[in-house]
Amino acid sequence: MFAGTLTKNAETAATAYSGMIHSSQFDIAIQLETRTKMSERSPDFDVTAVNKSGRKVRIGTAWNETGNTTGNPYISMQIDVGLGPFRVNAVQTKEARDAQSGAYEIIPLVSNGTMKSGSISGELTAMDADNAFAGYIANMMFDLDFMLIENEFKTEETHPDYRIEVSSPRGHPIRVGSAWMAKSNRTGNDYVSLLINTPDGDLRVNAVQNEEQRGGQTFSIIPFVESAGQDRSDNAGLALVG
């Protein structure tokens, strides 16, 4: 659950990039400082930040990378702020690339693991405006308030209908997953399929309406249990950029 921005500095600047990284627990200003490479795969940058005592500390490393499918450059970072190491990528939107801008968006590295949904509680409520939803999801380990914001970049059937966002302590929006409107093959009822990126893996849940809720604005979030006879959406994949 991480987000942020990164900006390339002028060639004469002491640091190569400056930016911010946000989570539901912190907002931290970071800098990428060029370091001497000892081998082809050694880091290109040290990631530094200033702690509460005002001391500059090294909190991670970063590499210049190129996408295997797109050929677009991006920056891969491994960071530890005292909560355990995590990975994020800094990528450019098509608009930033076309404008030859030095602006990057920090997104979480897509997890390959799937977290079991287990005992989950939550609700999703349709808002009156902006085709958005507000909701929460909780278990004994976490409790998240989030928003579903319409994906204005959807151009393909498989792209998410919504992005899932939470807020950092300073109110910065953090994208933590994607959601799709779906229809049950068995009942014909509409539901919402959600895939949320957590530090422990991807969490998949559905938001459904029971008989009392049907036709209203409230959906109940239930664990996703996959079985041979259960509906499964081919769209259900975590696409943080799509």
PDB file of C-alpha atoms in Angstrom:
ATOM      1  CA  MET A   1       0.000   0.000   0.000  1.00  0.00           C
ATOM      2  CA  PHE A   2       2.358   2.668  -1.215  1.00  0.00           C
ATOM      3  CA  ALA A   3       2.128   5.673  -3.530  1.00  0.00           C
ATOM      4  CA  GLY A   4       4.060   8.807  -4.253  1.00  0.00           C
ATOM      5  CA  THR A   5       5.807  11.015  -6.783  1.00  0.00           C
ATOM      6  CA  LEU A   6       9.366  11.382  -8.002  1.00  0.00           C
ATOM      7  CA  THR A   7      10.864  14.213 -10.059  1.00  0.00           C
ATOM      8  CA  LYS A   8      14.147  14.209 -11.960  1.00  0.00           C
ATOM      9  CA  ASN A   9      16.351  17.094 -10.868  1.00  0.00           C
ATOM     10  CA  ALA A  10      18.578  19.265 -13.039  1.00  0.00           C
ATOM     11  CA  GLU A  11      21.879  17.683 -14.056  1.00  0.00           C
ATOM     12  CA  THR A  12      23.737  20.101 -11.777  1.00  0.00           C
ATOM     13  CA  ALA A  13      21.733  19.164  -8.669  1.00  0.00           C
ATOM     14  CA  ALA A  14      23.381  17.219  -5.851  1.00  0.00           C
ATOM     15  CA  THR A  15      20.629  14.589  -5.979  1.00  0.00           C
ATOM     16  CA  ALA A  16      19.330  12.910  -9.125  1.00  0.00           C
ATOM     17  CA  TYR A  17      15.666  12.678  -8.052  1.00  0.00           C
ATOM     18  CA  SER A  18      13.484  14.130  -5.291  1.00  0.00           C
ATOM     19  CA  GLY A  19      10.042  13.006  -4.233  1.00  0.00           C
ATOM     20  CA  MET A  20       7.555  11.812  -1.645  1.00  0.00           C
ATOM     21  CA  ILE A  21       6.383   8.345  -0.701  1.00  0.00           C
ATOM     22  CA  HIS A  22       3.124   7.741   1.158  1.00  0.00           C
ATOM     23  CA  SER A  23       1.398   4.867   2.911  1.00  0.00           C
ATOM     24  CA  SER A  24      -1.503   4.645   5.349  1.00  0.00           C
ATOM     25  CA  GLN A  25       1.134   4.989   8.123  1.00  0.00           C
ATOM     26  CA  PHE A  26       3.601   7.619   6.881  1.00  0.00           C
ATOM     27  CA  ASP A  27       4.479  10.437   4.464  1.00  0.00           C
ATOM     28  CA  ILE A  28       8.243  10.640   3.795  1.00  0.00           C
ATOM     29  CA  ALA A  29      10.305  12.953   1.590  1.00  0.00           C
ATOM     30  CA  ILE A  30      12.969  10.974  -0.284  1.00  0.00           C
ATOM     31  CA  GLN A  31      15.971  11.661  -2.491  1.00  0.00           C
ATOM     32  CA  LEU A  32      17.821   9.418  -4.952  1.00  0.00           C
ATOM     33  CA  GLU A  33      21.558  10.023  -4.865  1.00  0.00           C
ATOM     34  CA  THR A  34      23.772   8.588  -7.615  1.00  0.00           C
ATOM     35  CA  ARG A  35      26.249   5.997  -6.349  1.00  0.00           C
ATOM     36  CA  THR A  36      29.269   4.292  -7.884  1.00  0.00           C
ATOM     37  CA  LYS A  37      28.273   0.990  -9.500  1.00  0.00           C
ATOM     38  CA  MET A  38      30.439  -1.967  -8.487  1.00  0.00           C
ATOM     39  CA  SER A  39      28.849  -4.337 -11.036  1.00  0.00           C
ATOM     40  CA  GLU A  40      26.152  -4.374 -13.721  1.00  0.00           C
ATOM     41  CA  ARG A  41      23.448  -5.297 -11.213  1.00  0.00           C
ATOM     42  CA  SER A  42      24.594  -3.119  -8.323  1.00  0.00           C
ATOM     43  CA  PRO A  43      22.233  -0.216  -7.484  1.00  0.00           C
ATOM     44  CA  ASP A  44      22.338   3.023  -9.441  1.00  0.00           C
ATOM     45  CA  PHE A  45      21.129   5.135  -6.510  1.00  0.00           C
ATOM     46  CA  ASP A  46      20.988   5.344  -2.723  1.00  0.00           C
ATOM     47  CA  VAL A  47      17.543   6.308  -1.409  1.00  0.00           C
ATOM     48  CA  THR A  48      17.858   8.756   1.480  1.00  0.00           C
ATOM     49  CA  ALA A  49      15.506  10.561   3.840  1.00  0.00           C
ATOM     50  CA  VAL A  50      15.709  12.788   6.925  1.00  0.00           C
ATOM     51  CA  ASN A  51      14.679  11.200  10.232  1.00  0.00           C
ATOM     52  CA  LYS A  52      12.856  12.869  13.138  1.00  0.00           C
ATOM     53  CA  SER A  53      16.168  14.064  14.583  1.00  0.00           C
ATOM     54  CA  GLY A  54      17.042  15.852  11.351  1.00  0.00           C
ATOM     55  CA  ARG A  55      19.727  13.338  10.352  1.00  0.00           C
ATOM     56  CA  LYS A  56      19.960  12.167   6.730  1.00  0.00           C
ATOM     57  CA  VAL A  57      19.808   8.374   6.616  1.00  0.00           C
ATOM     58  CA  ARG A  58      19.984   5.787   3.845  1.00  0.00           C
ATOM     59  CA  ILE A  59      16.678   3.919   3.650  1.00  0.00           C
ATOM     60  CA  GLY A  60      17.164   1.895   0.474  1.00  0.00           C
ATOM     61  CA  THR A  61      18.555   1.498  -3.018  1.00  0.00           C
ATOM     62  CA  ALA A  62      17.240   1.977  -6.548  1.00  0.00           C
ATOM     63  CA  TRP A  63      17.964   0.753 -10.066  1.00  0.00           C
ATOM     64  CA  ASN A  64      17.329   2.126 -13.558  1.00  0.00           C
ATOM     65  CA  GLU A  65      15.236  -0.490 -15.375  1.00  0.00           C
ATOM     66  CA  THR A  66      13.473  -0.984 -18.716  1.00  0.00           C
ATOM     67  CA  GLY A  67      10.093  -2.664 -19.128  1.00  0.00           C
ATOM     68  CA  ASN A  68      10.292  -6.037 -20.871  1.00  0.00           C
ATOM     69  CA  THR A  69       7.015  -5.547 -22.746  1.00  0.00           C
ATOM     70  CA  THR A  70       6.863  -1.759 -23.204  1.00  0.00           C
ATOM     71  CA  GLY A  71      10.544  -0.837 -23.477  1.00  0.00           C
ATOM     72  CA  ASN A  72       9.798   2.179 -21.280  1.00  0.00           C
ATOM     73  CA  PRO A  73      12.361   3.158 -18.614  1.00  0.00           C
ATOM     74  CA  TYR A  74      11.366   3.087 -14.953  1.00  0.00           C
ATOM     75  CA  ILE A  75      13.043   3.084 -11.531  1.00  0.00           C
ATOM     76  CA  SER A  76      12.842   0.095  -9.194  1.00  0.00           C
ATOM     77  CA  MET A  77      13.300   0.838  -5.494  1.00  0.00           C
ATOM     78  CA  GLN A  78      13.735  -1.315  -2.394  1.00  0.00           C
ATOM     79  CA  ILE A  79      13.056   0.685   0.765  1.00  0.00           C
ATOM     80  CA  ASP A  80      12.963  -0.011   4.505  1.00  0.00           C
ATOM     81  CA  VAL A  81      11.658   2.677   6.872  1.00  0.00           C
ATOM     82  CA  GLY A  82      11.652   0.411   9.928  1.00  0.00           C
ATOM     83  CA  LEU A  83       8.604  -1.672   9.019  1.00  0.00           C
ATOM     84  CA  GLY A  84      10.465  -4.250   6.932  1.00  0.00           C
ATOM     85  CA  PRO A  85      11.623  -3.970   3.307  1.00  0.00           C
ATOM     86  CA  PHE A  86       9.157  -3.238   0.526  1.00  0.00           C
ATOM     87  CA  ARG A  87       9.407  -2.744  -3.234  1.00  0.00           C
ATOM     88  CA  VAL A  88       7.962   0.049  -5.355  1.00  0.00           C
ATOM     89  CA  ASN A  89       8.435   1.206  -8.944  1.00  0.00           C
ATOM     90  CA  ALA A  90       8.559   4.781 -10.237  1.00  0.00           C
ATOM     91  CA  VAL A  91       6.936   4.954 -13.675  1.00  0.00           C
ATOM     92  CA  GLN A  92       5.911   7.666 -16.106  1.00  0.00           C
ATOM     93  CA  THR A  93       2.469   8.120 -17.573  1.00  0.00           C
ATOM     94  CA  LYS A  94       2.148   8.308 -21.356  1.00  0.00           C
ATOM     95  CA  GLU A  95       1.477  12.042 -21.021  1.00  0.00           C
ATOM     96  CA  ALA A  96       4.702  12.560 -19.027  1.00  0.00           C
ATOM     97  CA  ARG A  97       6.725  10.589 -21.583  1.00  0.00           C
ATOM     98  CA  ASP A  98       5.213  12.495 -24.515  1.00  0.00           C
ATOM     99  CA  ALA A  99       5.997  15.800 -22.789  1.00  0.00           C
ATOM    100  CA  GLN A 100       9.522  14.560 -21.958  1.00  0.00           C
ATOM    101  CA  SER A 101       8.755  15.466 -18.372  1.00  0.00           C
ATOM    102  CA  GLY A 102      10.866  14.393 -15.406  1.00  0.00           C
ATOM    103  CA  ALA A 103       7.756  13.460 -13.390  1.00  0.00           C
ATOM    104  CA  TYR A 104       7.235   9.887 -12.181  1.00  0.00           C
ATOM    105  CA  GLU A 105       4.458   8.168 -10.254  1.00  0.00           C
ATOM    106  CA  ILE A 106       5.418   5.722  -7.489  1.00  0.00           C
ATOM    107  CA  ILE A 107       3.316   2.549  -7.433  1.00  0.00           C
ATOM    108  CA  PRO A 108       3.590  -0.688  -5.446  1.00  0.00           C
ATOM    109  CA  LEU A 109       5.279  -3.624  -7.099  1.00  0.00           C
ATOM    110  CA  VAL A 110       2.524  -6.030  -8.126  1.00  0.00           C
ATOM    111  CA  SER A 111       2.519  -8.992  -5.791  1.00  0.00           C
ATOM    112  CA  ASN A 112       2.687 -12.541  -7.137  1.00  0.00           C
ATOM    113  CA  GLY A 113       1.195 -13.986  -3.969  1.00  0.00           C
ATOM    114  CA  THR A 114      -2.479 -14.227  -3.093  1.00  0.00           C
ATOM    115  CA  MET A 115      -3.545 -13.653   0.484  1.00  0.00           C
ATOM    116  CA  LYS A 116      -6.361 -15.868   1.789  1.00  0.00           C
ATOM    117  CA  SER A 117      -9.354 -13.652   2.532  1.00  0.00           C
ATOM    118  CA  GLY A 118     -10.430 -15.727   5.561  1.00  0.00           C
ATOM    119  CA  SER A 119     -12.665 -13.935   8.056  1.00  0.00           C
ATOM    120  CA  ILE A 120     -13.377 -10.597   6.396  1.00  0.00           C
ATOM    121  CA  SER A 121     -15.980  -7.957   7.213  1.00  0.00           C
ATOM    122  CA  GLY A 122     -16.804  -4.911   5.160  1.00  0.00           C
ATOM    123  CA  GLU A 123     -19.317  -2.787   3.303  1.00  0.00           C
ATOM    124  CA  LEU A 124     -19.430  -0.831   0.080  1.00  0.00           C
ATOM    125  CA  THR A 125     -21.839   2.064  -0.429  1.00  0.00           C
ATOM    126  CA  ALA A 126     -22.609   3.737  -3.758  1.00  0.00           C
ATOM    127  CA  MET A 127     -22.219   7.516  -3.594  1.00  0.00           C
ATOM    128  CA  ASP A 128     -24.832   9.846  -5.002  1.00  0.00           C
ATOM    129  CA  ALA A 129     -22.367  11.608  -7.294  1.00  0.00           C
ATOM    130  CA  ASP A 130     -19.278  10.927  -9.429  1.00  0.00           C
ATOM    131  CA  ASN A 131     -20.081   7.209  -9.917  1.00  0.00           C
ATOM    132  CA  ALA A 132     -17.959   6.384  -6.844  1.00  0.00           C
ATOM    133  CA  PHE A 133     -18.211   4.037  -3.869  1.00  0.00           C
ATOM    134  CA  ALA A 134     -17.087   4.421  -0.248  1.00  0.00           C
ATOM    135  CA  GLY A 135     -16.347   1.418   1.911  1.00  0.00           C
ATOM    136  CA  TYR A 136     -14.295  -0.365   4.510  1.00  0.00           C
ATOM    137  CA  ILE A 137     -12.722  -3.793   4.857  1.00  0.00           C
ATOM    138  CA  ALA A 138     -11.438  -5.266   8.108  1.00  0.00           C
ATOM    139  CA  ASN A 139     -10.245  -8.359   9.898  1.00  0.00           C
ATOM    140  CA  MET A 140      -8.267  -8.880  13.102  1.00  0.00           C
ATOM    141  CA  MET A 141      -5.034  -7.649  11.452  1.00  0.00           C
ATOM    142  CA  PHE A 142      -6.137  -4.548   9.510  1.00  0.00           C
ATOM    143  CA  ASP A 143      -8.975  -2.057   9.115  1.00  0.00           C
ATOM    144  CA  LEU A 144      -9.083   0.050   5.933  1.00  0.00           C
ATOM    145  CA  ASP A 145     -11.435   2.800   4.814  1.00  0.00           C
ATOM    146  CA  PHE A 146     -11.284   3.200   1.042  1.00  0.00           C
ATOM    147  CA  MET A 147     -12.893   4.735  -2.018  1.00  0.00           C
ATOM    148  CA  LEU A 148     -13.662   3.256  -5.426  1.00  0.00           C
ATOM    149  CA  ILE A 149     -12.926   5.927  -8.044  1.00  0.00           C
ATOM    150  CA  GLU A 150     -14.013   5.444 -11.655  1.00  0.00           C
ATOM    151  CA  ASN A 151     -11.114   4.467 -13.942  1.00  0.00           C
ATOM    152  CA  GLU A 152     -11.164   7.208 -16.556  1.00  0.00           C
ATOM    153  CA  PHE A 153      -8.361   5.454 -18.487  1.00  0.00           C
ATOM    154  CA  LYS A 154     -10.359   2.282 -19.214  1.00  0.00           C
ATOM    155  CA  THR A 155     -10.086   1.465 -22.923  1.00  0.00           C
ATOM    156  CA  GLU A 156     -10.232  -2.344 -22.917  1.00  0.00           C
ATOM    157  CA  GLU A 157     -12.860  -4.748 -21.599  1.00  0.00           C
ATOM    158  CA  THR A 158     -10.335  -6.289 -19.204  1.00  0.00           C
ATOM    159  CA  HIS A 159      -9.259  -2.958 -17.685  1.00  0.00           C
ATOM    160  CA  PRO A 160     -10.604  -2.233 -14.168  1.00  0.00           C
ATOM    161  CA  ASP A 161     -13.796  -0.208 -13.829  1.00  0.00           C
ATOM    162  CA  TYR A 162     -12.491   1.418 -10.653  1.00  0.00           C
ATOM    163  CA  ARG A 163      -9.260   2.100  -8.823  1.00  0.00           C
ATOM    164  CA  ILE A 164      -9.235   1.473  -5.064  1.00  0.00           C
ATOM    165  CA  GLU A 165      -7.744   4.308  -3.004  1.00  0.00           C
ATOM    166  CA  VAL A 166      -6.926   4.877   0.673  1.00  0.00           C
ATOM    167  CA  SER A 167      -5.462   8.002   2.293  1.00  0.00           C
ATOM    168  CA  SER A 168      -2.060   8.561   3.882  1.00  0.00           C
ATOM    169  CA  PRO A 169      -1.868  10.383   7.254  1.00  0.00           C
ATOM    170  CA  ARG A 170      -1.586  13.693   5.365  1.00  0.00           C
ATOM    171  CA  GLY A 171      -4.481  12.869   3.079  1.00  0.00           C
ATOM    172  CA  HIS A 172      -2.575  11.811  -0.030  1.00  0.00           C
ATOM    173  CA  PRO A 173      -4.489   9.262  -2.137  1.00  0.00           C
ATOM    174  CA  ILE A 174      -2.793   5.864  -2.396  1.00  0.00           C
ATOM    175  CA  ARG A 175      -3.912   3.353  -5.000  1.00  0.00           C
ATOM    176  CA  VAL A 176      -4.062  -0.091  -3.437  1.00  0.00           C
ATOM    177  CA  GLY A 177      -5.957  -2.104  -6.026  1.00  0.00           C
ATOM    178  CA  SER A 178      -8.621  -2.400  -8.673  1.00  0.00           C
ATOM    179  CA  ALA A 179     -12.298  -3.307  -8.935  1.00  0.00           C
ATOM    180  CA  TRP A 180     -14.597  -4.601 -11.665  1.00  0.00           C
ATOM    181  CA  MET A 181     -18.359  -4.564 -12.065  1.00  0.00           C
ATOM    182  CA  ALA A 182     -19.484  -8.133 -12.713  1.00  0.00           C
ATOM    183  CA  LYS A 183     -22.632 -10.211 -13.141  1.00  0.00           C
ATOM    184  CA  SER A 184     -23.224 -13.636 -11.641  1.00  0.00           C
ATOM    185  CA  ASN A 185     -23.575 -16.343 -14.283  1.00  0.00           C
ATOM    186  CA  ARG A 186     -25.801 -18.289 -11.899  1.00  0.00           C
ATOM    187  CA  THR A 187     -28.205 -15.639 -10.567  1.00  0.00           C
ATOM    188  CA  GLY A 188     -27.775 -12.748 -12.993  1.00  0.00           C
ATOM    189  CA  ASN A 189     -27.232 -10.368 -10.059  1.00  0.00           C
ATOM    190  CA  ASP A 190     -24.662  -7.573 -10.248  1.00  0.00           C
ATOM    191  CA  TYR A 191     -21.712  -7.559  -7.854  1.00  0.00           C
ATOM    192  CA  VAL A 192     -18.313  -5.889  -7.500  1.00  0.00           C
ATOM    193  CA  SER A 193     -15.064  -7.890  -7.663  1.00  0.00           C
ATOM    194  CA  LEU A 194     -12.195  -6.266  -5.738  1.00  0.00           C
ATOM    195  CA  LEU A 195      -8.483  -7.040  -5.732  1.00  0.00           C
ATOM    196  CA  ILE A 196      -6.528  -5.172  -3.042  1.00  0.00           C
ATOM    197  CA  ASN A 197      -2.735  -5.074  -2.790  1.00  0.00           C
ATOM    198  CA  THR A 198      -1.490  -5.521   0.797  1.00  0.00           C
ATOM    199  CA  PRO A 199       2.043  -6.028   2.146  1.00  0.00           C
ATOM    200  CA  ASP A 200       1.108  -9.688   2.686  1.00  0.00           C
ATOM    201  CA  GLY A 201      -0.130 -10.299  -0.861  1.00  0.00           C
ATOM    202  CA  ASP A 202      -3.146  -9.641  -3.053  1.00  0.00           C
ATOM    203  CA  LEU A 203      -6.513  -9.887  -1.282  1.00  0.00           C
ATOM    204  CA  ARG A 204      -9.506 -10.837  -3.426  1.00  0.00           C
ATOM    205  CA  VAL A 205     -13.057 -10.242  -2.188  1.00  0.00           C
ATOM    206  CA  ASN A 206     -16.519  -9.679  -3.654  1.00  0.00           C
ATOM    207  CA  ALA A 207     -19.108  -7.046  -2.743  1.00  0.00           C
ATOM    208  CA  VAL A 208     -22.612  -8.525  -3.075  1.00  0.00           C
ATOM    209  CA  GLN A 209     -26.184  -7.647  -2.163  1.00  0.00           C
ATOM    210  CA  ASN A 210     -28.516  -9.938  -0.236  1.00  0.00           C
ATOM    211  CA  GLU A 211     -32.283  -9.941  -0.731  1.00  0.00           C
ATOM    212  CA  GLU A 212     -32.796  -7.066   1.738  1.00  0.00           C
ATOM    213  CA  GLN A 213     -30.048  -4.945   0.141  1.00  0.00           C
ATOM    214  CA  ARG A 214     -30.928  -5.610  -3.504  1.00  0.00           C
ATOM    215  CA  GLY A 215     -31.820  -2.441  -5.387  1.00  0.00           C
ATOM    216  CA  GLY A 216     -30.233  -0.234  -2.708  1.00  0.00           C
ATOM    217  CA  GLN A 217     -26.843   1.419  -2.426  1.00  0.00           C
ATOM    218  CA  THR A 218     -25.172  -0.926   0.096  1.00  0.00           C
ATOM    219  CA  PHE A 219     -23.127  -4.029  -0.693  1.00  0.00           C
ATOM    220  CA  SER A 220     -21.657  -6.504   1.814  1.00  0.00           C
ATOM    221  CA  ILE A 221     -18.015  -7.545   1.344  1.00  0.00           C
ATOM    222  CA  ILE A 222     -17.500 -11.286   1.600  1.00  0.00           C
ATOM    223  CA  PRO A 223     -14.438 -13.547   1.213  1.00  0.00           C
ATOM    224  CA  PHE A 224     -13.767 -14.881  -2.262  1.00  0.00           C
ATOM    225  CA  VAL A 225     -13.993 -18.666  -2.221  1.00  0.00           C
ATOM    226  CA  GLU A 226     -13.061 -20.282  -5.519  1.00  0.00           C
ATOM    227  CA  SER A 227     -14.601 -23.620  -6.384  1.00  0.00           C
ATOM    228  CA  ALA A 228     -15.358 -25.569  -9.534  1.00  0.00           C
ATOM    229  CA  GLY A 229     -18.934 -24.299  -9.673  1.00  0.00           C
ATOM    230  CA  GLN A 230     -18.331 -20.682  -8.719  1.00  0.00           C
ATOM    231  CA  ASP A 231     -18.400 -17.668 -10.980  1.00  0.00           C
ATOM    232  CA  ARG A 232     -15.010 -16.339 -11.881  1.00  0.00           C
ATOM    233  CA  SER A 233     -14.326 -13.130 -13.776  1.00  0.00           C
ATOM    234  CA  ASP A 234     -11.612 -13.292 -16.410  1.00  0.00           C
ATOM    235  CA  ASN A 235     -10.974  -9.616 -15.654  1.00  0.00           C
ATOM    236  CA  ALA A 236      -9.789 -10.259 -12.095  1.00  0.00           C
ATOM    237  CA  GLY A 237      -6.129  -9.283 -12.188  1.00  0.00           C
ATOM    238  CA  LEU A 238      -4.351  -6.509 -10.337  1.00  0.00           C
ATOM    239  CA  ALA A 239      -3.667  -3.736 -12.838  1.00  0.00           C
ATOM    240  CA  LEU A 240      -2.301  -0.749 -10.972  1.00  0.00           C
ATOM    241  CA  VAL A 241      -1.497   1.214 -14.111  1.00  0.00           C
ATOM    242  CA  GLY A 242      -4.138   0.053 -16.565  1.00  0.00           C
TER     243      GLY A 242
END
